PDB file of C-alpha atoms in Angstrom:
ATOM      1  CA  MET X  25     -37.309   1.076 -12.219  1.00 83.00           C
ATOM      2  CA  ALA X  26     -36.625  -2.672 -12.259  1.00 90.00           C
ATOM      3  CA  LYS X  27     -38.595  -5.155 -10.201  1.00 94.00           C
ATOM      4  CA  GLN X  28     -37.183  -6.246  -6.859  1.00 97.00           C
ATOM      5  CA  LEU X  29     -34.923  -9.265  -7.332  1.00 97.00           C
ATOM      6  CA  ASP X  30     -35.598 -12.389  -5.279  1.00 97.00           C
ATOM      7  CA  TYR X  31     -33.530 -13.447  -2.283  1.00 97.00           C
ATOM      8  CA  HIS X  32     -31.521 -16.153  -4.075  1.00 98.00           C
ATOM      9  CA  THR X  33     -30.534 -13.851  -6.940  1.00 98.00           C
ATOM     10  CA  ILE X  34     -29.423 -11.124  -4.534  1.00 98.00           C
ATOM     11  CA  ARG X  35     -27.409 -13.648  -2.548  1.00 98.00           C
ATOM     12  CA  GLU X  36     -25.658 -14.738  -5.731  1.00 98.00           C
ATOM     13  CA  ILE X  37     -24.920 -11.120  -6.678  1.00 98.00           C
ATOM     14  CA  PHE X  38     -23.295 -10.334  -3.354  1.00 98.00           C
ATOM     15  CA  THR X  39     -21.463 -13.637  -3.278  1.00 98.00           C
ATOM     16  CA  ARG X  40     -19.842 -12.563  -6.529  1.00 98.00           C
ATOM     17  CA  PHE X  41     -19.034  -9.125  -5.140  1.00 98.00           C
ATOM     18  CA  ARG X  42     -17.473 -10.724  -2.063  1.00 98.00           C
ATOM     19  CA  ASP X  43     -15.482 -13.229  -4.106  1.00 98.00           C
ATOM     20  CA  ALA X  44     -14.095 -10.374  -6.211  1.00 97.00           C
ATOM     21  CA  GLU X  45     -13.227  -8.170  -3.211  1.00 97.00           C
ATOM     22  CA  ALA X  46     -13.819  -9.550   0.260  1.00 96.00           C
ATOM     23  CA  GLU X  47     -13.021  -6.322   2.161  1.00 94.00           C
ATOM     24  CA  PRO X  48     -14.038  -3.339   0.029  1.00 94.00           C
ATOM     25  CA  LEU X  49     -12.705  -0.034   1.296  1.00 88.00           C
ATOM     26  CA  GLY X  50     -14.055   3.481   1.109  1.00 89.00           C
ATOM     27  CA  GLU X  51     -11.954   5.844  -0.968  1.00 92.00           C
ATOM     28  CA  LEU X  52     -11.978   8.903   1.303  1.00 95.00           C
ATOM     29  CA  ASN X  53      -8.727   9.285   3.231  1.00 97.00           C
ATOM     30  CA  HIS X  54      -9.053   9.807   6.978  1.00 97.00           C
ATOM     31  CA  VAL X  55      -7.114   9.125  10.177  1.00 97.00           C
ATOM     32  CA  ASN X  56      -9.872   9.049  12.794  1.00 97.00           C
ATOM     33  CA  ALA X  57     -13.637   9.425  13.200  1.00 97.00           C
ATOM     34  CA  TYR X  58     -13.443  13.216  13.124  1.00 98.00           C
ATOM     35  CA  THR X  59     -11.482  13.448   9.883  1.00 98.00           C
ATOM     36  CA  LEU X  60     -13.886  10.906   8.375  1.00 97.00           C
ATOM     37  CA  VAL X  61     -16.851  13.134   9.266  1.00 97.00           C
ATOM     38  CA  VAL X  62     -15.096  16.140   7.730  1.00 98.00           C
ATOM     39  CA  ALA X  63     -14.059  14.250   4.595  1.00 97.00           C
ATOM     40  CA  VAL X  64     -17.553  12.891   3.961  1.00 95.00           C
ATOM     41  CA  ALA X  65     -19.126  16.299   4.591  1.00 95.00           C
ATOM     42  CA  LEU X  66     -16.706  17.854   2.103  1.00 96.00           C
ATOM     43  CA  SER X  67     -17.438  15.165  -0.495  1.00 94.00           C
ATOM     44  CA  ALA X  68     -20.984  16.341  -1.223  1.00 88.00           C
ATOM     45  CA  GLN X  69     -21.092  17.274  -4.921  1.00 87.00           C
ATOM     46  CA  ALA X  70     -17.363  16.591  -5.162  1.00 91.00           C
ATOM     47  CA  THR X  71     -15.190  13.616  -6.074  1.00 92.00           C
ATOM     48  CA  ASP X  72     -13.390  11.544  -3.462  1.00 93.00           C
ATOM     49  CA  ALA X  73     -10.124  12.149  -5.328  1.00 94.00           C
ATOM     50  CA  GLY X  74     -10.647  15.908  -5.164  1.00 96.00           C
ATOM     51  CA  VAL X  75     -11.445  15.773  -1.458  1.00 97.00           C
ATOM     52  CA  ASN X  76      -8.395  13.594  -0.741  1.00 97.00           C
ATOM     53  CA  LYS X  77      -6.152  16.067  -2.545  1.00 97.00           C
ATOM     54  CA  ALA X  78      -7.495  18.953  -0.466  1.00 96.00           C
ATOM     55  CA  THR X  79      -7.458  17.172   2.887  1.00 97.00           C
ATOM     56  CA  ALA X  80      -3.950  15.698   2.571  1.00 96.00           C
ATOM     57  CA  SER X  81      -2.386  18.853   3.980  1.00 97.00           C
ATOM     58  CA  LEU X  82      -5.442  19.859   6.025  1.00 98.00           C
ATOM     59  CA  PHE X  83      -5.461  16.747   8.191  1.00 98.00           C
ATOM     60  CA  GLU X  84      -1.749  17.141   8.913  1.00 97.00           C
ATOM     61  CA  VAL X  85      -2.531  20.310  10.865  1.00 98.00           C
ATOM     62  CA  ALA X  86      -6.178  19.807  11.902  1.00 98.00           C
ATOM     63  CA  ASP X  87      -7.133  16.232  12.746  1.00 98.00           C
ATOM     64  CA  THR X  88      -9.266  17.042  15.809  1.00 98.00           C
ATOM     65  CA  PRO X  89     -12.162  19.463  16.357  1.00 98.00           C
ATOM     66  CA  GLN X  90     -10.053  21.724  18.579  1.00 98.00           C
ATOM     67  CA  LYS X  91      -7.209  21.881  16.076  1.00 98.00           C
ATOM     68  CA  MET X  92      -9.722  22.816  13.376  1.00 98.00           C
ATOM     69  CA  LEU X  93     -11.054  25.645  15.544  1.00 98.00           C
ATOM     70  CA  ASP X  94      -7.491  26.779  16.218  1.00 98.00           C
ATOM     71  CA  LEU X  95      -6.777  26.719  12.491  1.00 98.00           C
ATOM     72  CA  GLY X  96      -9.687  29.040  11.776  1.00 98.00           C
ATOM     73  CA  GLU X  97     -12.166  29.358   8.940  1.00 98.00           C
ATOM     74  CA  ASP X  98      -9.990  31.465   6.634  1.00 98.00           C
ATOM     75  CA  ALA X  99      -7.117  28.989   6.766  1.00 98.00           C
ATOM     76  CA  LEU X 100      -9.535  26.100   6.287  1.00 98.00           C
ATOM     77  CA  ILE X 101     -10.877  27.773   3.146  1.00 98.00           C
ATOM     78  CA  GLU X 102      -7.373  27.951   1.705  1.00 97.00           C
ATOM     79  CA  HIS X 103      -7.039  24.174   2.105  1.00 97.00           C
ATOM     80  CA  ILE X 104     -10.401  23.302   0.534  1.00 97.00           C
ATOM     81  CA  ARG X 105     -10.745  26.045  -2.084  1.00 96.00           C
ATOM     82  CA  THR X 106     -10.609  23.484  -4.923  1.00 96.00           C
ATOM     83  CA  ILE X 107     -13.751  21.716  -3.618  1.00 96.00           C
ATOM     84  CA  GLY X 108     -17.195  22.787  -4.777  1.00 92.00           C
ATOM     85  CA  LEU X 109     -19.238  24.915  -2.348  1.00 95.00           C
ATOM     86  CA  TYR X 110     -16.103  25.348  -0.251  1.00 96.00           C
ATOM     87  CA  ARG X 111     -17.239  28.470   1.600  1.00 97.00           C
ATOM     88  CA  ASN X 112     -20.459  26.928   2.884  1.00 97.00           C
ATOM     89  CA  LYS X 113     -18.662  23.678   3.689  1.00 97.00           C
ATOM     90  CA  ALA X 114     -16.004  25.565   5.634  1.00 98.00           C
ATOM     91  CA  LYS X 115     -18.673  27.256   7.739  1.00 98.00           C
ATOM     92  CA  ASN X 116     -20.288  23.889   8.484  1.00 98.00           C
ATOM     93  CA  VAL X 117     -16.960  22.260   9.389  1.00 98.00           C
ATOM     94  CA  MET X 118     -16.224  25.053  11.859  1.00 98.00           C
ATOM     95  CA  LYS X 119     -19.731  24.863  13.344  1.00 98.00           C
ATOM     96  CA  LEU X 120     -19.681  21.079  13.745  1.00 98.00           C
ATOM     97  CA  SER X 121     -16.189  21.256  15.234  1.00 98.00           C
ATOM     98  CA  ARG X 122     -17.359  23.744  17.849  1.00 98.00           C
ATOM     99  CA  ILE X 123     -20.365  21.571  18.717  1.00 98.00           C
ATOM    100  CA  LEU X 124     -18.126  18.518  19.071  1.00 98.00           C
ATOM    101  CA  VAL X 125     -15.813  20.406  21.421  1.00 98.00           C
ATOM    102  CA  GLU X 126     -18.521  22.082  23.495  1.00 98.00           C
ATOM    103  CA  GLU X 127     -21.121  19.305  23.655  1.00 97.00           C
ATOM    104  CA  TYR X 128     -19.221  16.051  23.098  1.00 97.00           C
ATOM    105  CA  GLY X 129     -15.817  16.724  24.617  1.00 97.00           C
ATOM    106  CA  GLY X 130     -14.164  16.630  21.215  1.00 97.00           C
ATOM    107  CA  THR X 131     -15.393  13.099  20.511  1.00 97.00           C
ATOM    108  CA  VAL X 132     -17.503  12.136  17.507  1.00 98.00           C
ATOM    109  CA  PRO X 133     -20.778  10.555  18.702  1.00 97.00           C
ATOM    110  CA  CYS X 134     -21.675   7.082  17.464  1.00 95.00           C
ATOM    111  CA  SER X 135     -25.429   7.535  17.060  1.00 94.00           C
ATOM    112  CA  ARG X 136     -27.122   8.446  13.794  1.00 94.00           C
ATOM    113  CA  ALA X 137     -29.369  11.040  15.451  1.00 96.00           C
ATOM    114  CA  ALA X 138     -26.417  12.818  17.075  1.00 97.00           C
ATOM    115  CA  LEU X 139     -24.402  12.767  13.864  1.00 97.00           C
ATOM    116  CA  GLU X 140     -27.316  14.100  11.815  1.00 96.00           C
ATOM    117  CA  SER X 141     -27.693  16.994  14.259  1.00 96.00           C
ATOM    118  CA  LEU X 142     -24.266  18.320  13.215  1.00 97.00           C
ATOM    119  CA  PRO X 143     -24.181  21.102  10.574  1.00 97.00           C
ATOM    120  CA  GLY X 144     -23.483  19.732   7.103  1.00 94.00           C
ATOM    121  CA  VAL X 145     -24.030  16.124   8.186  1.00 95.00           C
ATOM    122  CA  GLY X 146     -27.037  14.444   6.621  1.00 93.00           C
ATOM    123  CA  ARG X 147     -28.277  10.888   6.736  1.00 93.00           C
ATOM    124  CA  LYS X 148     -25.845   9.669   4.094  1.00 91.00           C
ATOM    125  CA  THR X 149     -22.830  11.165   5.870  1.00 93.00           C
ATOM    126  CA  ALA X 150     -23.978   9.737   9.193  1.00 96.00           C
ATOM    127  CA  ASN X 151     -24.396   6.280   7.681  1.00 95.00           C
ATOM    128  CA  VAL X 152     -20.945   6.403   6.081  1.00 95.00           C
ATOM    129  CA  VAL X 153     -19.340   7.248   9.425  1.00 96.00           C
ATOM    130  CA  LEU X 154     -21.333   4.596  11.286  1.00 97.00           C
ATOM    131  CA  ASN X 155     -20.357   1.994   8.712  1.00 96.00           C
ATOM    132  CA  MET X 156     -16.723   2.845   8.060  1.00 95.00           C
ATOM    133  CA  TRP X 157     -15.645   3.784  11.584  1.00 96.00           C
ATOM    134  CA  TRP X 158     -17.895   1.777  13.885  1.00 94.00           C
ATOM    135  CA  ARG X 159     -18.676  -1.018  11.410  1.00 94.00           C
ATOM    136  CA  HIS X 160     -22.424  -0.720  11.804  1.00 95.00           C
ATOM    137  CA  PRO X 161     -24.410  -2.238   8.904  1.00 95.00           C
ATOM    138  CA  ALA X 162     -25.625   1.236   7.918  1.00 94.00           C
ATOM    139  CA  GLN X 163     -26.412   1.874   4.250  1.00 95.00           C
ATOM    140  CA  ALA X 164     -25.284   5.194   2.809  1.00 93.00           C
ATOM    141  CA  VAL X 165     -27.143   5.677  -0.468  1.00 95.00           C
ATOM    142  CA  ASP X 166     -25.534   8.025  -2.973  1.00 93.00           C
ATOM    143  CA  THR X 167     -26.218   8.558  -6.675  1.00 94.00           C
ATOM    144  CA  HIS X 168     -24.194   5.481  -7.661  1.00 95.00           C
ATOM    145  CA  ILE X 169     -26.072   3.158  -5.308  1.00 97.00           C
ATOM    146  CA  PHE X 170     -29.413   4.720  -6.221  1.00 97.00           C
ATOM    147  CA  ARG X 171     -28.696   4.110  -9.913  1.00 97.00           C
ATOM    148  CA  LEU X 172     -27.436   0.549  -9.442  1.00 98.00           C
ATOM    149  CA  GLY X 173     -30.239  -0.390  -7.056  1.00 98.00           C
ATOM    150  CA  ASN X 174     -32.893   0.726  -9.519  1.00 97.00           C
ATOM    151  CA  ARG X 175     -31.264  -0.509 -12.715  1.00 97.00           C
ATOM    152  CA  SER X 176     -30.427  -3.964 -11.453  1.00 97.00           C
ATOM    153  CA  GLY X 177     -33.360  -4.673  -9.172  1.00 98.00           C
ATOM    154  CA  ILE X 178     -31.084  -5.156  -6.161  1.00 98.00           C
ATOM    155  CA  ALA X 179     -32.807  -2.354  -4.273  1.00 98.00           C
ATOM    156  CA  PRO X 180     -35.340  -0.368  -6.314  1.00 97.00           C
ATOM    157  CA  GLY X 181     -36.907   2.726  -4.802  1.00 97.00           C
ATOM    158  CA  LYS X 182     -38.253   6.147  -5.753  1.00 97.00           C
ATOM    159  CA  ASP X 183     -35.897   8.012  -3.418  1.00 96.00           C
ATOM    160  CA  VAL X 184     -32.727   7.378  -1.442  1.00 94.00           C
ATOM    161  CA  VAL X 185     -34.580   6.437   1.746  1.00 94.00           C
ATOM    162  CA  ALA X 186     -36.640   3.839  -0.162  1.00 97.00           C
ATOM    163  CA  VAL X 187     -33.457   2.376  -1.665  1.00 97.00           C
ATOM    164  CA  GLU X 188     -31.831   2.324   1.773  1.00 96.00           C
ATOM    165  CA  ARG X 189     -34.811   0.425   3.161  1.00 96.00           C
ATOM    166  CA  ALA X 190     -34.749  -2.003   0.222  1.00 97.00           C
ATOM    167  CA  ILE X 191     -31.080  -2.747   0.884  1.00 97.00           C
ATOM    168  CA  GLU X 192     -31.805  -3.384   4.559  1.00 96.00           C
ATOM    169  CA  ASP X 193     -34.853  -5.516   3.779  1.00 97.00           C
ATOM    170  CA  HIS X 194     -33.581  -7.622   0.887  1.00 97.00           C
ATOM    171  CA  ILE X 195     -29.800  -8.026   1.114  1.00 97.00           C
ATOM    172  CA  PRO X 196     -28.858 -11.005   3.325  1.00 97.00           C
ATOM    173  CA  VAL X 197     -27.560 -10.096   6.768  1.00 96.00           C
ATOM    174  CA  ASP X 198     -24.111 -11.572   6.167  1.00 96.00           C
ATOM    175  CA  PHE X 199     -23.544  -9.064   3.349  1.00 98.00           C
ATOM    176  CA  GLN X 200     -24.981  -5.987   5.068  1.00 96.00           C
ATOM    177  CA  LEU X 201     -21.711  -4.627   6.492  1.00 96.00           C
ATOM    178  CA  HIS X 202     -20.049  -4.178   3.114  1.00 97.00           C
ATOM    179  CA  ALA X 203     -23.170  -3.876   0.930  1.00 97.00           C
ATOM    180  CA  HIS X 204     -22.952  -0.145   0.320  1.00 93.00           C
ATOM    181  CA  HIS X 205     -19.236  -0.283  -0.502  1.00 95.00           C
ATOM    182  CA  TRP X 206     -19.692  -3.070  -3.022  1.00 97.00           C
ATOM    183  CA  MET X 207     -22.569  -1.181  -4.593  1.00 98.00           C
ATOM    184  CA  ILE X 208     -20.899   2.225  -4.683  1.00 95.00           C
ATOM    185  CA  LEU X 209     -17.724   0.846  -6.239  1.00 96.00           C
ATOM    186  CA  HIS X 210     -19.699  -1.123  -8.834  1.00 98.00           C
ATOM    187  CA  GLY X 211     -21.808   1.932  -9.623  1.00 97.00           C
ATOM    188  CA  ARG X 212     -18.796   4.227  -9.782  1.00 95.00           C
ATOM    189  CA  TYR X 213     -16.623   2.085 -12.046  1.00 96.00           C
ATOM    190  CA  VAL X 214     -18.888  -0.372 -13.900  1.00 97.00           C
ATOM    191  CA  CYS X 215     -22.570   0.600 -13.783  1.00 98.00           C
ATOM    192  CA  VAL X 216     -21.787   4.193 -14.712  1.00 97.00           C
ATOM    193  CA  ALA X 217     -24.482   6.713 -15.573  1.00 95.00           C
ATOM    194  CA  ARG X 218     -24.196   7.381 -19.298  1.00 93.00           C
ATOM    195  CA  LYS X 219     -22.834   4.166 -20.751  1.00 94.00           C
ATOM    196  CA  PRO X 220     -22.654   1.301 -18.261  1.00 97.00           C
ATOM    197  CA  LYS X 221     -19.818  -1.149 -18.866  1.00 97.00           C
ATOM    198  CA  CYS X 222     -22.090  -4.164 -19.067  1.00 97.00           C
ATOM    199  CA  GLY X 223     -19.506  -6.175 -20.985  1.00 95.00           C
ATOM    200  CA  ASN X 224     -17.253  -6.075 -17.905  1.00 95.00           C
ATOM    201  CA  CYS X 225     -20.027  -6.586 -15.335  1.00 97.00           C
ATOM    202  CA  LEU X 226     -19.777  -9.645 -13.116  1.00 97.00           C
ATOM    203  CA  ILE X 227     -23.542  -9.619 -12.467  1.00 98.00           C
ATOM    204  CA  ARG X 228     -24.668  -8.958 -16.044  1.00 97.00           C
ATOM    205  CA  ASP X 229     -26.646 -12.202 -16.265  1.00 97.00           C
ATOM    206  CA  LEU X 230     -28.535 -11.417 -13.045  1.00 98.00           C
ATOM    207  CA  CYS X 231     -29.204  -7.720 -13.638  1.00 97.00           C
ATOM    208  CA  GLN X 232     -32.623  -6.594 -14.867  1.00 95.00           C
ATOM    209  CA  TYR X 233     -31.389  -3.501 -16.733  1.00 95.00           C
ATOM    210  CA  GLU X 234     -33.001  -3.640 -20.186  1.00 92.00           C
ATOM    211  CA  ASP X 235     -30.597  -1.377 -22.099  1.00 91.00           C
ATOM    212  CA  LYS X 236     -27.404  -3.347 -21.518  1.00 92.00           C
ATOM    213  CA  THR X 237     -24.369  -2.316 -23.550  1.00 89.00           C
ATOM    214  CA  GLU X 238     -22.089  -4.773 -25.302  1.00 78.00           C
TER     215      GLU X 238
END
C-alpha cells in the first residue's frame, strides 16, 4: 500500500484527468434510474460490455419495475442467462422491483439507505446510482478503484470503505463528482491488474507504484 499523496499532488492528478476527459461517462447502458439500478446490480462479477449486451433487449420490454414484474422471472432469466450468477440476480431484480412498486410507487428512491435496503443492491451499487443519476458526489469503489487508489497513493485503504473515505477526504471538492469515473476508467484501461500500462499513464510521474512497467 502506497502512502497517501499530498493535496497538491492529488489536485495535479485530477487536473490531468479532467483535461483528458472533462465529462467521463459510466459504461453501463440505461434509460432511467430504474434500469440503472438493474444494470449495476447485474454487473457484479460481470463486465459492463456483457451486461449491456444482455440488457439491450431486456430494457426494450422492461424499463420500469411494473413491466419487469409483468415480464416475470423466467423471461428475465432468458435475457440475462449470459451473465454470471444470473439466477440469483434474476431473483433479486424481481424482489427489488416488487418493493419499488409496493413501497415506493414504482419510483427509485434517492437516498443511500433506501437503495441499500433493496435486494442485490449494496453500497457500491447505491453510490453508482446516486452519482450517475442524481449527480451526488458519491464514490463507488470497485476493484479497479481499490487497486489504483492503493498503488498510486491517491486513496490508500485496507478495504473498499477505507478507500471510499480516503477519496472523500483527500480529493478536492471540485473533482468529487467525477472522481470515481476517472479512477475506474484509468484502472480499467491503464492501471490494469497484471501488467499496468505505465508507459501510457498520464500520471506516471506522480504515482507512487514501485513496480512501474516500461
